[in-house]
PDB file of C-alpha atoms and ligand atoms in Angstrom:
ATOM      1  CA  UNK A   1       0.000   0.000   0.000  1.00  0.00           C
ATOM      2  CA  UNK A   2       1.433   3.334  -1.051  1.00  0.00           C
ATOM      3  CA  UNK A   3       2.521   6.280   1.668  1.00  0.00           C
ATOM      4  CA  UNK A   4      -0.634   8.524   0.493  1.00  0.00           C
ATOM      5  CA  UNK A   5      -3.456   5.438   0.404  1.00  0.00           C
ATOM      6  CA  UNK A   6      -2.398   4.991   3.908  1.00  0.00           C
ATOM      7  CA  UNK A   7      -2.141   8.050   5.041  1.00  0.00           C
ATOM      8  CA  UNK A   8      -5.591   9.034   3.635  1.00  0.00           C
ATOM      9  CA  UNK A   9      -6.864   6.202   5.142  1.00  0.00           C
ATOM     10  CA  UNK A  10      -5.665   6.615   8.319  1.00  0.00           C
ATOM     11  CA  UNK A  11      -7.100  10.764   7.864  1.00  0.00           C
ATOM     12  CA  UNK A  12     -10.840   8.784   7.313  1.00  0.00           C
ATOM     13  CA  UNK A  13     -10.197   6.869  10.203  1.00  0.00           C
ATOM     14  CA  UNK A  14      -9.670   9.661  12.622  1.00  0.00           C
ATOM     15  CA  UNK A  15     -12.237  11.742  11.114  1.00  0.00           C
ATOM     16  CA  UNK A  16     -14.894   8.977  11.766  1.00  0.00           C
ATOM     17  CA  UNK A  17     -13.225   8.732  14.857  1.00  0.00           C
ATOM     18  CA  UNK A  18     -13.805  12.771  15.854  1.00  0.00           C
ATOM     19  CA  UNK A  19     -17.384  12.085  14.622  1.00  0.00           C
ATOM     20  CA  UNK A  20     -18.443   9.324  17.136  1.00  0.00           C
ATOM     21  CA  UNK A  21     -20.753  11.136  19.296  1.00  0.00           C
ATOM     22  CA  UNK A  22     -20.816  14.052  17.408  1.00  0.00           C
ATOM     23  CA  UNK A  23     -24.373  15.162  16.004  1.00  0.00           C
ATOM     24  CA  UNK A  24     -23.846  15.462  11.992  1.00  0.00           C
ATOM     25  CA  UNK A  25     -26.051  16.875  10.003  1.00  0.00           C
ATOM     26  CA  UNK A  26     -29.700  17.654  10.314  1.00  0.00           C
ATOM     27  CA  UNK A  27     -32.534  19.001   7.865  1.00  0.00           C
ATOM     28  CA  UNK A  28     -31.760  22.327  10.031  1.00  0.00           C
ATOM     29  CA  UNK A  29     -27.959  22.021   9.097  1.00  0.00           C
ATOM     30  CA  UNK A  30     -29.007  21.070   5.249  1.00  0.00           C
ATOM     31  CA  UNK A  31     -30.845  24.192   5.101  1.00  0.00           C
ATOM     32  CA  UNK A  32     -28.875  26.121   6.427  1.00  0.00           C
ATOM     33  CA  UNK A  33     -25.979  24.766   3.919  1.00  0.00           C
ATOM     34  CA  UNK A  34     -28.010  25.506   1.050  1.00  0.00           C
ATOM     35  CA  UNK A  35     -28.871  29.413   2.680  1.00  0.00           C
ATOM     36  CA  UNK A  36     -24.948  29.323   3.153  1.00  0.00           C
ATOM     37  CA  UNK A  37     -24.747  28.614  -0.818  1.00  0.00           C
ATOM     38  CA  UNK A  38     -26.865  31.522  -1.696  1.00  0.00           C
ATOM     39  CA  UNK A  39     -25.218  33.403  -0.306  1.00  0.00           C
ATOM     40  CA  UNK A  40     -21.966  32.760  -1.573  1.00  0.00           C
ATOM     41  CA  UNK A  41     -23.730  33.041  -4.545  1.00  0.00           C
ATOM     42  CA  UNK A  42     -25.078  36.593  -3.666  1.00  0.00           C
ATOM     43  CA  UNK A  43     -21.701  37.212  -3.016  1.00  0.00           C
ATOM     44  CA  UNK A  44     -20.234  37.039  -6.379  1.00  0.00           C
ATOM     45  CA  UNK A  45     -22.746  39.608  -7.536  1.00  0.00           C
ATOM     46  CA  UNK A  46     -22.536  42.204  -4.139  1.00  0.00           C
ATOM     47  CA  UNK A  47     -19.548  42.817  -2.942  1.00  0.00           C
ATOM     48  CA  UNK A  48     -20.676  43.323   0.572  1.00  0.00           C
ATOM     49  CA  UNK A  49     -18.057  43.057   4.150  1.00  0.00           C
ATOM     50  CA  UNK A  50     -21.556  42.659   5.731  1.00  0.00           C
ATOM     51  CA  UNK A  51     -22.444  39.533   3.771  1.00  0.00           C
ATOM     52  CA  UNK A  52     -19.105  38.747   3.867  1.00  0.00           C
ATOM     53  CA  UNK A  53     -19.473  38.515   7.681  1.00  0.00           C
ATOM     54  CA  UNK A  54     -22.656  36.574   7.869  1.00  0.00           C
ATOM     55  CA  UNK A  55     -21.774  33.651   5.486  1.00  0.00           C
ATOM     56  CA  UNK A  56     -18.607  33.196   7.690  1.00  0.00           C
ATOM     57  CA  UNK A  57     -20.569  33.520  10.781  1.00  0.00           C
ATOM     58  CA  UNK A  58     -23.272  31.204   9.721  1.00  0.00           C
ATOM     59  CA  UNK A  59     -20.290  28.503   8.379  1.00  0.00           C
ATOM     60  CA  UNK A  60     -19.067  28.567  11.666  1.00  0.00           C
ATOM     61  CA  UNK A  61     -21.866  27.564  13.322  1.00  0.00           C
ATOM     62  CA  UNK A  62     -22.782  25.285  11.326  1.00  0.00           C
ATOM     63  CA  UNK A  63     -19.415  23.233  12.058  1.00  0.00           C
ATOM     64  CA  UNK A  64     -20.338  23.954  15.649  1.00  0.00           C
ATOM     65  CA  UNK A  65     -23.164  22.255  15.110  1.00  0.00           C
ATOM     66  CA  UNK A  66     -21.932  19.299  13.128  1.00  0.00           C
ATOM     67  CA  UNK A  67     -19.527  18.720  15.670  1.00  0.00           C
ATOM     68  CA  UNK A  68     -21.720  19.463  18.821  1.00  0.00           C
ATOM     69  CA  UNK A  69     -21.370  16.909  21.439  1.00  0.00           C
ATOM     70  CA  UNK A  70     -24.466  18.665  22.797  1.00  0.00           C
ATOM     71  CA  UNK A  71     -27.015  16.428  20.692  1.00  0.00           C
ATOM     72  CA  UNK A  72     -30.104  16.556  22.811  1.00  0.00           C
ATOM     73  CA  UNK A  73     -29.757  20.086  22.560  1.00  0.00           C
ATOM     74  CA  UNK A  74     -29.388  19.891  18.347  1.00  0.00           C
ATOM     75  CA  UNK A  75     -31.670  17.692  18.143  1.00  0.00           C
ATOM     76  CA  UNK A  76     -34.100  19.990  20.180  1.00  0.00           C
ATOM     77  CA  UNK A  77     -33.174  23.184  18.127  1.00  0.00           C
ATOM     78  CA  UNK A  78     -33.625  20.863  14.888  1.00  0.00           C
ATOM     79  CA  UNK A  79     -37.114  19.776  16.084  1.00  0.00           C
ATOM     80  CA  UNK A  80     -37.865  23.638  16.386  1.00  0.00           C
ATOM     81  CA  UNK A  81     -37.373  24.398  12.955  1.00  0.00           C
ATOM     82  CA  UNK A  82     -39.159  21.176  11.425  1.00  0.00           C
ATOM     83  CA  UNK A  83     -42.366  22.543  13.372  1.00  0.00           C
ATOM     84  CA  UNK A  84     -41.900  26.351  12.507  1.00  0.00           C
ATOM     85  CA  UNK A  85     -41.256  25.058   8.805  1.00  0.00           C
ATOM     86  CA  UNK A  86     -44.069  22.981   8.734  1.00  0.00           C
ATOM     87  CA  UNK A  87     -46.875  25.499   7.464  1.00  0.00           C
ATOM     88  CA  UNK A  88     -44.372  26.610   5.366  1.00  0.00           C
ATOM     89  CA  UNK A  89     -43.306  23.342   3.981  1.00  0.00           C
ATOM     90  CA  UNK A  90     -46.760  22.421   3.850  1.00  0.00           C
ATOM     91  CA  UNK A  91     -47.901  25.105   1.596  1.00  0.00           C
ATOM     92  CA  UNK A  92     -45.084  25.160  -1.268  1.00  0.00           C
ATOM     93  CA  UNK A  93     -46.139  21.540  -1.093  1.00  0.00           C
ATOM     94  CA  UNK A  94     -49.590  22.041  -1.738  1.00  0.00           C
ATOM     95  CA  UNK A  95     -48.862  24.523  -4.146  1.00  0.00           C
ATOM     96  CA  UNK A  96     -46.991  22.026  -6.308  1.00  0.00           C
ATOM     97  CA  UNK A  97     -49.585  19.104  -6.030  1.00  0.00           C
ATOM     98  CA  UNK A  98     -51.722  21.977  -6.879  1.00  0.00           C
ATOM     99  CA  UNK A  99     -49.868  22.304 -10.003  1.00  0.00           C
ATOM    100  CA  UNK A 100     -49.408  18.591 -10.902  1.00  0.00           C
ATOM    101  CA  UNK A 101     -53.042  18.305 -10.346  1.00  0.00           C
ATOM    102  CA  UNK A 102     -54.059  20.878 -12.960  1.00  0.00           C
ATOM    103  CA  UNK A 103     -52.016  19.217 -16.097  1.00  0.00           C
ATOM    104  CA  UNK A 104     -54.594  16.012 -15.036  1.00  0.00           C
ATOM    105  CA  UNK A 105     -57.435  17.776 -13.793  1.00  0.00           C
ATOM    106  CA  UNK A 106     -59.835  20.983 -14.549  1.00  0.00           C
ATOM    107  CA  UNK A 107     -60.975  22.539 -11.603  1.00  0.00           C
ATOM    108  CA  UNK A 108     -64.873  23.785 -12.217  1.00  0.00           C
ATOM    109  CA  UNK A 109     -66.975  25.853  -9.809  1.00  0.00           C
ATOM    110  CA  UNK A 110     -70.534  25.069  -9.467  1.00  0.00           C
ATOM    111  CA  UNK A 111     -72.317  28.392 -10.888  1.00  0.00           C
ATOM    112  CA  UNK A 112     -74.973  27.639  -8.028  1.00  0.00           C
ATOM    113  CA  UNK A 113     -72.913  26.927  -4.923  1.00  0.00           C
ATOM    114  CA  UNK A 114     -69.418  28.211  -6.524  1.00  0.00           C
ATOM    115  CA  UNK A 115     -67.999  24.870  -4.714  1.00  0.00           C
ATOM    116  CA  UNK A 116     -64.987  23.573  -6.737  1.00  0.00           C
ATOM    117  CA  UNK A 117     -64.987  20.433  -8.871  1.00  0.00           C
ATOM    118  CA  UNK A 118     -62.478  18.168 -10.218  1.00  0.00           C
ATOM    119  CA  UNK A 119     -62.672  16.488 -13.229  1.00  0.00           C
ATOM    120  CA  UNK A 120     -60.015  14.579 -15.217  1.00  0.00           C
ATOM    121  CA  UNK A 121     -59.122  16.086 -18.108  1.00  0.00           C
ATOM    122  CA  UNK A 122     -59.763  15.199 -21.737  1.00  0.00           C
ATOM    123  CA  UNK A 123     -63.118  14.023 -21.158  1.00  0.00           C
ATOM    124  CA  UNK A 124     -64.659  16.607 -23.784  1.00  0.00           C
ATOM    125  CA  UNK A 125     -68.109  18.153 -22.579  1.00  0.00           C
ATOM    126  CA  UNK A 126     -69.501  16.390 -19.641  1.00  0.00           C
ATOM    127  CA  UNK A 127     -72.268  16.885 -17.413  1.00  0.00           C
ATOM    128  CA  UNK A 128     -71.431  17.712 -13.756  1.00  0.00           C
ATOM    129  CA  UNK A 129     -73.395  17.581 -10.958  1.00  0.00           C
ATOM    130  CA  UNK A 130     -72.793  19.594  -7.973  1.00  0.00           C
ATOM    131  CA  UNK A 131     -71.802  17.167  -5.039  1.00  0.00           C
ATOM    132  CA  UNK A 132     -72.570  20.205  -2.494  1.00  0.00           C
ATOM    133  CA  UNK A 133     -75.857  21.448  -4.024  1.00  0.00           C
ATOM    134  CA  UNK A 134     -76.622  18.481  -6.570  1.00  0.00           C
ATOM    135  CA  UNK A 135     -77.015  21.388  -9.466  1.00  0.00           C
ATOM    136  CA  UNK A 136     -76.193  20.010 -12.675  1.00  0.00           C
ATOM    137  CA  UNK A 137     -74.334  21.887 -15.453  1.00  0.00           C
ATOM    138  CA  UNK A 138     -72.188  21.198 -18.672  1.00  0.00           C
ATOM    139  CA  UNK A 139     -69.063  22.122 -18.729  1.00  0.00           C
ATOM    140  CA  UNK A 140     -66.108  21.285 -20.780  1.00  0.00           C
ATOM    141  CA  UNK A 141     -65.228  21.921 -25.016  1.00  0.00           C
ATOM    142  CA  UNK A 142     -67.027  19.423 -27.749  1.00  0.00           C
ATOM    143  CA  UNK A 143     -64.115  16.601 -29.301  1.00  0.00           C
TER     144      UNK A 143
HETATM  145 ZN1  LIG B   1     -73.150  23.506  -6.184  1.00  0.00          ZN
END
């Protein structure tokens, strides 16, 4: 085994070693990391000492986090932002199924009751009756 191979290996080994009961990365860290990218980004277009300061700052503790010994505590800051995300998540999710739904589906509104209806798409006129109000109506274009 060559000098380098072994030295490298021997670098993995006490690397995995400093890990051990270290916490890692979280979705918290992994956002964070891809805020940290932006900015860098951001940074190529505005030269800023401010922004310079912040994406250093935030890179820093984000190492203090991966290697926090502290893990109850990451964990517990981690959980945090999962449930203040949530809504958030929740809602650029539903906005995209949203999306998805519309290249399958056409969303009607009952003239009557104005409650929304879905109906696959590609089905040429069709006759739709209200599940709210039980009004019927035609919607949809002749094949
Ligand atoms: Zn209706």
């Amino acid at each position: 085994m060559g000098r380098l191979s072994q030295f490298m290996q021997r670098l993995r080994y006490n690397f995995s070693n400093f890990m051990i009961g270290r916490y890692g990365v979280d979705q918290l860290g992994k956002f964070l990391w891809g805020f940290v990218l932006a900015l860098i980004i951001l940074g190529f277009f505005i030269r800023h000492p401010l922004l310079e300061i912040v994406t250093i700052l935030l890179i820093i503790y984000l190492y203090f986090r991966m290697f926090s010994k502290n893990i109850a505590k990451r964990y517990e800051e981690n959980q945090k932002f999962l449930d203040s995300s949530y809504k958030f998540r929740r809602f650029f999710n539903n906005k995209k199924s949203m999306l998805m739904d519309l290249k399958t589906h056409h969303i009607y509104k009952c003239p009557m009751c104005k409650q929304k209806i879905r109906i696959p798409r590609g089905r040429g006129r069709v006759e739709i009756t209200c599940p709210k109000c039980k009004n019927k109506f035609v919607r949809g274009r002749k094949h």
